[in-house]
Short mmCIF file of C-alpha atoms in Angstrom, two decimals:
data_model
loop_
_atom_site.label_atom_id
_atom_site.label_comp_id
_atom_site.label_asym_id
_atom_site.label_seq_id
_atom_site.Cartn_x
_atom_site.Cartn_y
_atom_site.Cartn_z
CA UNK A 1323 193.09 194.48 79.39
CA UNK A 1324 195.92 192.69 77.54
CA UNK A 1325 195.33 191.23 73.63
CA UNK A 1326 195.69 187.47 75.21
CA UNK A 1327 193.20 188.23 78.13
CA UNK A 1328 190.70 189.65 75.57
CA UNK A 1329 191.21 186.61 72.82
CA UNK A 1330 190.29 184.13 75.83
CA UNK A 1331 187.20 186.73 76.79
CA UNK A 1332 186.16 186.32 73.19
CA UNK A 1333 186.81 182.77 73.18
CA UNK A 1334 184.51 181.89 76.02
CA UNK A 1335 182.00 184.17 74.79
CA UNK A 1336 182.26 182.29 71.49
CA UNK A 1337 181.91 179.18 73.41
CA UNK A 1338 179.12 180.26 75.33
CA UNK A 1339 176.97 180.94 72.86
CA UNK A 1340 177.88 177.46 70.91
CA UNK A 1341 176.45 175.67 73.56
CA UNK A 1342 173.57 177.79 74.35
CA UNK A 1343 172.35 177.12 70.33
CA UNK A 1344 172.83 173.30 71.08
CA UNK A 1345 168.97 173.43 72.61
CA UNK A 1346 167.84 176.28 70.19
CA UNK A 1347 168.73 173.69 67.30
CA UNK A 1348 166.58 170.63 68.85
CA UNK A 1349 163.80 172.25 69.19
CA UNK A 1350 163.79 172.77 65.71
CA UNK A 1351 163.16 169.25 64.95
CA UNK A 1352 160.25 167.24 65.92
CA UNK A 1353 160.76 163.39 66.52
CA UNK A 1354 158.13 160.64 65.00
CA UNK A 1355 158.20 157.38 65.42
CA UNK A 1356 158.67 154.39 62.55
CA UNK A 1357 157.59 151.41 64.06
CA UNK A 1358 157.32 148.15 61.67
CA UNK A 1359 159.25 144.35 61.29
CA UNK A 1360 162.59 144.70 59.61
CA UNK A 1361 163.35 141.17 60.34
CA UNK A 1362 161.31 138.45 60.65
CA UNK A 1363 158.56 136.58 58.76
CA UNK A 1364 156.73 140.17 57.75
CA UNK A 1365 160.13 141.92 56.67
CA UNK A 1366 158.83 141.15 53.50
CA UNK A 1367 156.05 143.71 53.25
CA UNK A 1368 157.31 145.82 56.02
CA UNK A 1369 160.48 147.11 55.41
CA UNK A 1370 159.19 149.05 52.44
CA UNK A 1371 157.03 150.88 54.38
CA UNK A 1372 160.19 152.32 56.82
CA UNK A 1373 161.22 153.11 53.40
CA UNK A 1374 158.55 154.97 52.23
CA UNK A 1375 157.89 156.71 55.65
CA UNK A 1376 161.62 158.15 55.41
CA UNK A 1377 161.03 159.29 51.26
CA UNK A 1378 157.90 161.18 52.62
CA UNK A 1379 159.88 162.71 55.78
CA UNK A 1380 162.69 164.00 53.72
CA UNK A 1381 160.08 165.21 50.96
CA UNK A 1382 158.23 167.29 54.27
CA UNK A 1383 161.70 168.68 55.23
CA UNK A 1384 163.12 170.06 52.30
CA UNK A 1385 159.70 172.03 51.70
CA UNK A 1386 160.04 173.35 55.45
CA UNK A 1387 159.10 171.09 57.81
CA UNK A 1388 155.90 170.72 59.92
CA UNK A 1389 155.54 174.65 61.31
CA UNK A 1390 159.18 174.94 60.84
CA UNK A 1391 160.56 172.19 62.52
CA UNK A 1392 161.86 168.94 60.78
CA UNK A 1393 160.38 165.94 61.65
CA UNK A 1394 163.48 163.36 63.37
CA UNK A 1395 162.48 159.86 62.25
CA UNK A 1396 163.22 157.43 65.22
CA UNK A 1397 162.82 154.18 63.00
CA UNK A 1398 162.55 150.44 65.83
CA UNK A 1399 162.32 147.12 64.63
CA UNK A 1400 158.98 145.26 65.58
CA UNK A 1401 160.63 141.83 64.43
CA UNK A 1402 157.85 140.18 63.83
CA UNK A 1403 157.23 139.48 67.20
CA UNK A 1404 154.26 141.23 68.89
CA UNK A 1405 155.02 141.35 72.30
CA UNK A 1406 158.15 143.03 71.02
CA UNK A 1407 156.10 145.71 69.48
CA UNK A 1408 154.45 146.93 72.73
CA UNK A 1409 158.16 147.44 73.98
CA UNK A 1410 159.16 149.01 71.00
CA UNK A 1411 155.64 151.18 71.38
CA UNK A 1412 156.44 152.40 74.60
CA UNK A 1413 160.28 153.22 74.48
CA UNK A 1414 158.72 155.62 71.60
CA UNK A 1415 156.83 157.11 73.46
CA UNK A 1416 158.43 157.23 77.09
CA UNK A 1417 162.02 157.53 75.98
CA UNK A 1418 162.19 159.05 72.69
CA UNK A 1419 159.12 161.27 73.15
CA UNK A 1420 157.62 161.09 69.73
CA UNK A 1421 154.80 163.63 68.43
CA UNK A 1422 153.42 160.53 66.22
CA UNK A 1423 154.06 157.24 65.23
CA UNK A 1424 153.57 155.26 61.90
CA UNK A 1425 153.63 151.80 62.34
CA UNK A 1426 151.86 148.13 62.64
CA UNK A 1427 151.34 145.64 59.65
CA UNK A 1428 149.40 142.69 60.81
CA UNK A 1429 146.39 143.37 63.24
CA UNK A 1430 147.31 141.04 65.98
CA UNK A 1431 150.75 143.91 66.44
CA UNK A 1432 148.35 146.25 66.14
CA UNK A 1433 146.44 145.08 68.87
CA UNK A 1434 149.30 144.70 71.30
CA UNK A 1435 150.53 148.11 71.04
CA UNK A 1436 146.66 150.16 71.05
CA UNK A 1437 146.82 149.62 75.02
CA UNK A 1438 150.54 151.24 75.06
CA UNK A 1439 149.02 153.76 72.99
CA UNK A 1440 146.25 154.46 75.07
CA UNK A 1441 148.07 154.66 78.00
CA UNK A 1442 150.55 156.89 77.43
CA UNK A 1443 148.33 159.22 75.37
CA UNK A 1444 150.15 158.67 71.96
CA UNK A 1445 149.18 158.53 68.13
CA UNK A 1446 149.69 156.24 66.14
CA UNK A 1447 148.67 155.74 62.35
CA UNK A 1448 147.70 152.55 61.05
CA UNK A 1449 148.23 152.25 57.41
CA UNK A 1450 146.90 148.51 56.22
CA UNK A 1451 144.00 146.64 55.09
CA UNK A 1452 142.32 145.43 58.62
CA UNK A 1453 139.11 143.37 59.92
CA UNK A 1454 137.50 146.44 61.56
CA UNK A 1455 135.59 146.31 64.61
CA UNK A 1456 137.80 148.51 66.66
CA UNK A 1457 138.28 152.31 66.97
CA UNK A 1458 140.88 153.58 68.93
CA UNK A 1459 140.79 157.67 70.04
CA UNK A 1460 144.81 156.77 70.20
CA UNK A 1461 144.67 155.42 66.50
CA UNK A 1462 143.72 156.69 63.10
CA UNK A 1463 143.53 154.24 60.54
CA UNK A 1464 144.10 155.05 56.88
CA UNK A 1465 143.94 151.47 56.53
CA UNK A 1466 141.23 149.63 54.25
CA UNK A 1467 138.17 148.65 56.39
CA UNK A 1468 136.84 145.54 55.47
CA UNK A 1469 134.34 147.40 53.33
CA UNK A 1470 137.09 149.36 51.69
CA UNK A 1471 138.59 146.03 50.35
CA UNK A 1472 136.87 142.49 50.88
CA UNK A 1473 133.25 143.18 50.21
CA UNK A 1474 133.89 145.17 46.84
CA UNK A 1475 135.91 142.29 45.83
CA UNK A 1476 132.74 140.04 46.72
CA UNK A 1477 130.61 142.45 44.54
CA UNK A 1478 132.91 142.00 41.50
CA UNK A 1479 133.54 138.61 42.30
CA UNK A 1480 129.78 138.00 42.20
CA UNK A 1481 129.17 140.33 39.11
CA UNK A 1482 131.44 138.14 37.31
CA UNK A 1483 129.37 134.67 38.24
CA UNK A 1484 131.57 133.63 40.60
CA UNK A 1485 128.86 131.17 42.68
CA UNK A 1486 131.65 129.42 45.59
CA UNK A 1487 134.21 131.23 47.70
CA UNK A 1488 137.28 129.44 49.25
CA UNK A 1489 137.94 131.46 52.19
CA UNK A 1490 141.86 130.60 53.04
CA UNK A 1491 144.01 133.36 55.50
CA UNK A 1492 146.86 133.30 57.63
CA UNK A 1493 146.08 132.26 61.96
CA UNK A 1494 145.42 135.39 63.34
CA UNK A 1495 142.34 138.07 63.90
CA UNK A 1496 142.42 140.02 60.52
CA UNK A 1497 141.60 137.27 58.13
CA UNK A 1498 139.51 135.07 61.10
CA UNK A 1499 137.45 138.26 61.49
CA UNK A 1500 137.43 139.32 57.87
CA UNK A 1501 136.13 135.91 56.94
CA UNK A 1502 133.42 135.66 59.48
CA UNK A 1503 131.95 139.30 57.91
CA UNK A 1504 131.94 137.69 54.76
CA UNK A 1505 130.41 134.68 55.71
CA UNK A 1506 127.69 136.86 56.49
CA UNK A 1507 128.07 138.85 53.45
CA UNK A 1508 128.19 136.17 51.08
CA UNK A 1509 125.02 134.52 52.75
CA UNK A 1510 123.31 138.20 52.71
CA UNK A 1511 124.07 137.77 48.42
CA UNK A 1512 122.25 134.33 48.55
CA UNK A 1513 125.58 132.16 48.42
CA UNK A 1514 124.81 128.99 50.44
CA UNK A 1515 126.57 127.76 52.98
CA UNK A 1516 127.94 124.42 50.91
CA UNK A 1517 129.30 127.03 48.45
CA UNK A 1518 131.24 128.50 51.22
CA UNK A 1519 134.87 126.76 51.02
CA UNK A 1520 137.24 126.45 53.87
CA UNK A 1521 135.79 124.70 56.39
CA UNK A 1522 133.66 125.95 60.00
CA UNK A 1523 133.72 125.85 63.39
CA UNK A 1524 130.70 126.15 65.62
CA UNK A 1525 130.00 126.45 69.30
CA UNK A 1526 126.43 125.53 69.74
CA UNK A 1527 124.04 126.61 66.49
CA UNK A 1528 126.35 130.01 65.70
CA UNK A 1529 129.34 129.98 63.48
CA UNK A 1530 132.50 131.58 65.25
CA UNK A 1531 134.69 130.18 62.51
CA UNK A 1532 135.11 130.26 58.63
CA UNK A 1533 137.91 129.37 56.34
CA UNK A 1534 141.11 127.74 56.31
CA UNK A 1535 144.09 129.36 58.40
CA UNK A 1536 147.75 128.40 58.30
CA UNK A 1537 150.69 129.46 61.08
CA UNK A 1538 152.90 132.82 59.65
CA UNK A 1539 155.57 131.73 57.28
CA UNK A 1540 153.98 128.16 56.56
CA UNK A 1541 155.21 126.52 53.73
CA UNK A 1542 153.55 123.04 53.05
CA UNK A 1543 150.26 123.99 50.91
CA UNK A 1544 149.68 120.36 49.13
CA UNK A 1545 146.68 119.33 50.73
CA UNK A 1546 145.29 123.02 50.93
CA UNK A 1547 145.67 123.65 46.80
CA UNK A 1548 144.58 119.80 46.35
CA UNK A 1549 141.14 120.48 48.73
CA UNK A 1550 140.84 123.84 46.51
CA UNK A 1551 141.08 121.88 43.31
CA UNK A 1552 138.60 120.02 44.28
CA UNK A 1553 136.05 122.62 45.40
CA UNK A 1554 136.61 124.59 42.00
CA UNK A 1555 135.99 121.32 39.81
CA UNK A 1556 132.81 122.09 38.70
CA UNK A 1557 133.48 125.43 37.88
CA UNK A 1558 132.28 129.29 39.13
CA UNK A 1559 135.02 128.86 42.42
CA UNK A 1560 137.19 131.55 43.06
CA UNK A 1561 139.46 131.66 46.21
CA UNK A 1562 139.52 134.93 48.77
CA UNK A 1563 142.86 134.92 50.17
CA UNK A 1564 143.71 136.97 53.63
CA UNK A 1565 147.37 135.46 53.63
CA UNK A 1566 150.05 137.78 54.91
CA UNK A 1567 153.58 138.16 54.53
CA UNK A 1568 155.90 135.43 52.93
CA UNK A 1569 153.76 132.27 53.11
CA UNK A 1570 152.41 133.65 50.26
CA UNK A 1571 155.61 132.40 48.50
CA UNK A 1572 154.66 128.77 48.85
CA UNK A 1573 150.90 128.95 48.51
CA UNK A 1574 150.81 130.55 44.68
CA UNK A 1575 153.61 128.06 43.76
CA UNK A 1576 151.80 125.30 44.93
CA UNK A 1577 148.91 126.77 43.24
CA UNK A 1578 150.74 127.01 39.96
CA UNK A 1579 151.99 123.78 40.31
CA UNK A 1580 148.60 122.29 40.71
CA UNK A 1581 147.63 123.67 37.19
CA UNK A 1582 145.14 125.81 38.94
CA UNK A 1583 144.54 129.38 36.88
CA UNK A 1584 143.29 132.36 36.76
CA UNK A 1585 140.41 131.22 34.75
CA UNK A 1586 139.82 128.11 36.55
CA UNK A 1587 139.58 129.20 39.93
CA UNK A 1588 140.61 132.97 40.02
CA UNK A 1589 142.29 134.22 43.59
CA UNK A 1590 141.87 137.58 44.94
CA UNK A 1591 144.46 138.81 47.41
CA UNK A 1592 144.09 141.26 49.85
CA UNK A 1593 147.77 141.35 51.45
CA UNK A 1594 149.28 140.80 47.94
CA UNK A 1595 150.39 144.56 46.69
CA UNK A 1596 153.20 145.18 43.64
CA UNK A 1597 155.89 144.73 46.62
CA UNK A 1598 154.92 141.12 47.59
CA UNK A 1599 155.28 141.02 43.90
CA UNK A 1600 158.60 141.36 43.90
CA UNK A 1601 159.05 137.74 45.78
CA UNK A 1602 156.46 135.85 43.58
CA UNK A 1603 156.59 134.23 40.45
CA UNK A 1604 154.36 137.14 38.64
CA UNK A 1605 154.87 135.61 35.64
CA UNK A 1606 152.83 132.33 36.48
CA UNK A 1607 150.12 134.39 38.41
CA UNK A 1608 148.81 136.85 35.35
CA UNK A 1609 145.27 137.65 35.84
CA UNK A 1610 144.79 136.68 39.46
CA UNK A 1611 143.14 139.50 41.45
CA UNK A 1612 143.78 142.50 43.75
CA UNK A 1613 141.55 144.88 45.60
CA UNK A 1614 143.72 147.96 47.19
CA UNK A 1615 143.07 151.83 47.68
CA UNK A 1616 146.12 152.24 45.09
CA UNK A 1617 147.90 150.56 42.26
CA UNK A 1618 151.30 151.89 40.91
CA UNK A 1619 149.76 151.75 37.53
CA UNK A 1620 146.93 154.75 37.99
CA UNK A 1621 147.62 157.21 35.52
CA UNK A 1622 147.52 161.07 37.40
CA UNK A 1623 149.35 163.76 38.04
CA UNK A 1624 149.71 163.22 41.64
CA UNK A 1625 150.76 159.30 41.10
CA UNK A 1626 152.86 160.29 38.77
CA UNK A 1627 154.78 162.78 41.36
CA UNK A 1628 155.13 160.11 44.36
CA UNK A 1629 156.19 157.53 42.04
CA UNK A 1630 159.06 159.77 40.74
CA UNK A 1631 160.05 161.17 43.74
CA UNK A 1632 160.15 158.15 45.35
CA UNK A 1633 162.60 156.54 42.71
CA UNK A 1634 164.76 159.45 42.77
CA UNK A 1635 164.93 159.24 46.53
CA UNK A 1636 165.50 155.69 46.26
CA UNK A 1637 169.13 156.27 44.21
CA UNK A 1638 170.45 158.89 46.42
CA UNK A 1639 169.75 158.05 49.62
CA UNK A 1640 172.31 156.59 52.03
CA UNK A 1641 170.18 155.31 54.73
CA UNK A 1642 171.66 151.62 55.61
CA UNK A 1643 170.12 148.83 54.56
CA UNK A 1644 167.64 149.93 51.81
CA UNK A 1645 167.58 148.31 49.08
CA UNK A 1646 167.07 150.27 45.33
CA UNK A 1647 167.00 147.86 43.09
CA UNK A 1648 163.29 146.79 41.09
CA UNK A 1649 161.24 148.82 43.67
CA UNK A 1650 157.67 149.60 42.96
CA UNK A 1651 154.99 151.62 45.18
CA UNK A 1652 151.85 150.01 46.24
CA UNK A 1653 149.23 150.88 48.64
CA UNK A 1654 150.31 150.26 52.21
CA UNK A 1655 153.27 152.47 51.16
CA UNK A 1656 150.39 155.16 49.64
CA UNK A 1657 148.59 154.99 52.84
CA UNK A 1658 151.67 155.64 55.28
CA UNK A 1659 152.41 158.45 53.02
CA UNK A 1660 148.82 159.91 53.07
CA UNK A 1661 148.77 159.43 56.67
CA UNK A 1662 151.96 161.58 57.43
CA UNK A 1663 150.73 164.47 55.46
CA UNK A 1664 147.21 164.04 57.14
CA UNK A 1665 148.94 164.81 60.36
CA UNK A 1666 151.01 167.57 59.02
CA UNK A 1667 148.12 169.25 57.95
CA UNK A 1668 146.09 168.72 61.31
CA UNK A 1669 149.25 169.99 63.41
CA UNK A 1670 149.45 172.86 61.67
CA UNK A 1671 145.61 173.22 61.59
CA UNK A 1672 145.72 172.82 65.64
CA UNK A 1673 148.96 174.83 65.69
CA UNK A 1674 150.49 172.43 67.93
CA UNK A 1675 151.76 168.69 68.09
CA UNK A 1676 149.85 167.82 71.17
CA UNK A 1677 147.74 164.81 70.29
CA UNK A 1678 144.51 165.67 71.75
CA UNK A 1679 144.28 169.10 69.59
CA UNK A 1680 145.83 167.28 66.70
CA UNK A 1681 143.40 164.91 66.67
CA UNK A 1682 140.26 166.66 67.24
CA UNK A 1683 141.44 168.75 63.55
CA UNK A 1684 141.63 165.06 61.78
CA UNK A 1685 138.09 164.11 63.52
CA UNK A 1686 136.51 167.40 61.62
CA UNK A 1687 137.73 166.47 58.72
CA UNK A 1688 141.07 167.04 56.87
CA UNK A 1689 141.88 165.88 52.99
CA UNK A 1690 144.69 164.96 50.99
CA UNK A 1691 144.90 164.45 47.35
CA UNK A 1692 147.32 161.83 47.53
CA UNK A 1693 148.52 159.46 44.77
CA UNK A 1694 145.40 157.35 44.90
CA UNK A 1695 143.09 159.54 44.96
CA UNK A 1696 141.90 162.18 47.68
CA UNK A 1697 141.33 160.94 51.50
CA UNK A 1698 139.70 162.47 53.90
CA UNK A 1699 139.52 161.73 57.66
CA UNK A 1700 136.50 160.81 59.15
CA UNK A 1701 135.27 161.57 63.04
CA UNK A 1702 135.56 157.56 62.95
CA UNK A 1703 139.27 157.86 62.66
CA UNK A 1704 138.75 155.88 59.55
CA UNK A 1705 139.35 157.41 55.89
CA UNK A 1706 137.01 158.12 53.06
CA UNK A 1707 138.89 156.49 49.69
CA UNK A 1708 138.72 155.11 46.11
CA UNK A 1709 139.14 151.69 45.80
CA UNK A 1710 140.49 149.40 43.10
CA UNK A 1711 139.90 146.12 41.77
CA UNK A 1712 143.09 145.19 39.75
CA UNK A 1713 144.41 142.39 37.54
CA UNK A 1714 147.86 140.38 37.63
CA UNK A 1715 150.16 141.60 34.79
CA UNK A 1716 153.30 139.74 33.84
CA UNK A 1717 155.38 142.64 35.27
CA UNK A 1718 154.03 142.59 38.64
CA UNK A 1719 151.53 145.24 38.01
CA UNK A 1720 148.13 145.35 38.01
CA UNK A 1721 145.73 146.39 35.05
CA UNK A 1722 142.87 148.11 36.80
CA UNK A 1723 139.67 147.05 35.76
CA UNK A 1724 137.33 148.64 38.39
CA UNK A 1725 136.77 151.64 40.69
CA UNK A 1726 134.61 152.81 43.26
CA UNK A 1727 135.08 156.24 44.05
CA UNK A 1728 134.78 157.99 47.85
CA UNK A 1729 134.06 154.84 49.37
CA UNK A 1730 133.65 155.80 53.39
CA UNK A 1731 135.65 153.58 55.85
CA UNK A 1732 133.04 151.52 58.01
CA UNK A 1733 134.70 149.76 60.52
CA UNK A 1734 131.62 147.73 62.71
CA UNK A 1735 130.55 145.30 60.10
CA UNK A 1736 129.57 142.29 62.08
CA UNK A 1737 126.01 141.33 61.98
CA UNK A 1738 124.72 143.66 60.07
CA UNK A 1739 124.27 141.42 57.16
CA UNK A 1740 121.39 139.19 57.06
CA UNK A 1741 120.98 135.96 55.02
CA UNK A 1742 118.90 135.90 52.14
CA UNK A 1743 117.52 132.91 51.01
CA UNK A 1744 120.20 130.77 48.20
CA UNK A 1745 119.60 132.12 44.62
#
């Protein structure tokens, strides 16, 4: 054989085994799904959680992977559009194949993927505050049940002499549903109904609806903050507030404007974290309320670890679109976090990605000692957590002033509080 005849032999052979490594190297990555609104009326809250989902992905891969491989983010934009998201669900899961997916904000996108989920035999973790009454075998939620969130901030609410609750949340099934539990949760803590703000509904003698609901990304609150103004005139009001997303915006500076306070008629926020924050006037809203799973502002080792490494991340990656300027960490981010090293520790518990084995490892039980505090996974598919009770500071942070350790996620609330006569 010639010297040109045996170049081209070693040339095909080199060839030959180039492409033959093409499938060796994909199956060294696995492919999970990011599925939130990066547009749209909830852009707002849910573009930092893409963000956060990718920090925590690169953090998994450059200490190995999950069993070796590393994960593939396959990031879709819900838009703020729900129908959308069941599209978006099932491309991940018929197209792009994905082992997982971390996704949803507001219940009502929640709710149209779970049947796409179901389905097509996917998993998919939810990671914020949510009315309960559902469980999913398709979904685990590391998401605050309503008893993870609303009725401790009831308790302190109450503990603090708070006698009448406006109830006031965006038009759609978490805050309707939240509400009506805490219509019967108030009324269970001797709160009459005329101390109840918000307005009812009723179909025959039974309440199906309690508070005040506006359309996402409403902006006229005038008559809303003047009817609140009015309630909390003769003191011991405080408002619960299930807004989501940017409407927020408009409602706290009507508020302000009003010359309603903190100490005049306190509001506690459940879809109001340090990133929402970032689009509010902080400054006016010092010593209104939170109640969250996690506050940037708890002092611990671990805290102090995701908050770092999340900065750090933040300045030297080159993903489009993020933006690293005045970022802060706040509990939907925590809980897509916890959830993606939940699953990596129950796929390499079940030694496999397949979602039936990888779920039946998070049902016995599986914990985290993430920057809030540990988690654990329940059989429920809920998550045992701490939770918070946190006050506006001037920076956009909260000062914690109360917490309630271990606190197991309950997600079938409705009716099992009974009225107890008005104290």
């Amino acid at each position: 054989m010639n010297r040109s005849a045996f170049q081209r032999l070693l040339a095909l052979a080199a060839l030959s085994t180039t492409l033959a490594a093409t499938p060796a190297s994909a199956e060294e990555t696995v492919k999970v799904g990011v599925l939130h609104s990066l547009s749209g009326t909830m852009a707002i809250s849910e573009t930092s959680l893409r963000d956060v989902l990718l920090y925590t992905f690169d953090e998994i891969n450059a200490n190995g992977g999950v069993m070796g491989k590393k994960i593939e983010p396959v990031v879709v934009d819900g838009a703020s559009n729900w129908p959308l998201f069941a599209e978006k669900a099932k491309q991940l899961l018929e197209e792009d194949k994905v082992a997982v997916t971390f996704g949803c904000w507001t219940s009502v996108s929640r709710k149209s993927v779970l049947p796409v989920f179901e389905e097509k035999k996917g998993l998919l973790f939810y990671p914020v505050q949510y009315e309960g009454e559902e469980m999913s075998p398709n979904i685990m939620y590391t998401a605050e049940a309503v008893n993870q969130q609303a009725t401790p901030a009831v308790d302190y609410m109450l503990a603090e002499g708070k006698k009448k609750f406006y109830l006031l949340g965006s038009d759609y099934v978490y805050p309707q549903t939240t509400n009506l539990v805490l219509l019967e949760y108030l009324r269970s803590k001797g709160v009459p109904l005329e101390n109840i703000g918000g307005g009812f509904r009723k179909e025959g003698d039974e309440i199906v609806s309690a508070g005040k609901y506006t359309p996402f990304g409403h902006t006229d609150y005038q008559q809303i903050v003047s009817e609140i103004k009015q309630f909390a005139a003769g003191g011991g009001a405080c408002v619960i507030n299930t807004l989501n997303g940017d409407t927020n915006v408009p409602f706290f500076k009507e508020y302000a404007a009003a010359g309603l306070t903190a100490e005049t008629c306190p509001v506690v926020s459940f879809s109001i974290s340090e990133d929402e924050f970032r689009g509010l006037p902080a400054k006016q809203l010092v010593g209104q309320l939170g109640c969250w799973t996690y506050f940037q502002s708890i002092r611990t080792p671990a805290n102090k670890k995701f908050v770092d490494g999340f900065q750090a991340w933040l300045k030297k990656t080159d993903t489009p679109g993020i933006v690293k300027e005045g970022r802060v960490t706040c509990s939907p981010m925590v809980l897509s976090y916890d959830g993606v090293y939940l699953w990596k520790k129950a796929v390499e518990q079940a030694k496999s990605f397949d979602v039936d084995k990888v779920v039946a490892e998070l049902e016995k039980g599986i914990s985290f000692d993430g920057p809030g505090g540990t988690v654990t996974s329940q059989k429920n598919h809920h998550v045992t957590k701490n939770v918070y009770i946190g006050e506006t500071r001037a920076d956009g942070q909260f000062k914690i002033l109360k917490e309630f350790k271990g606190v197991v996620g309950e997600p079938f609330l409705k009716g099992t509080f009974k009225a107890s006569a008005a104290k």
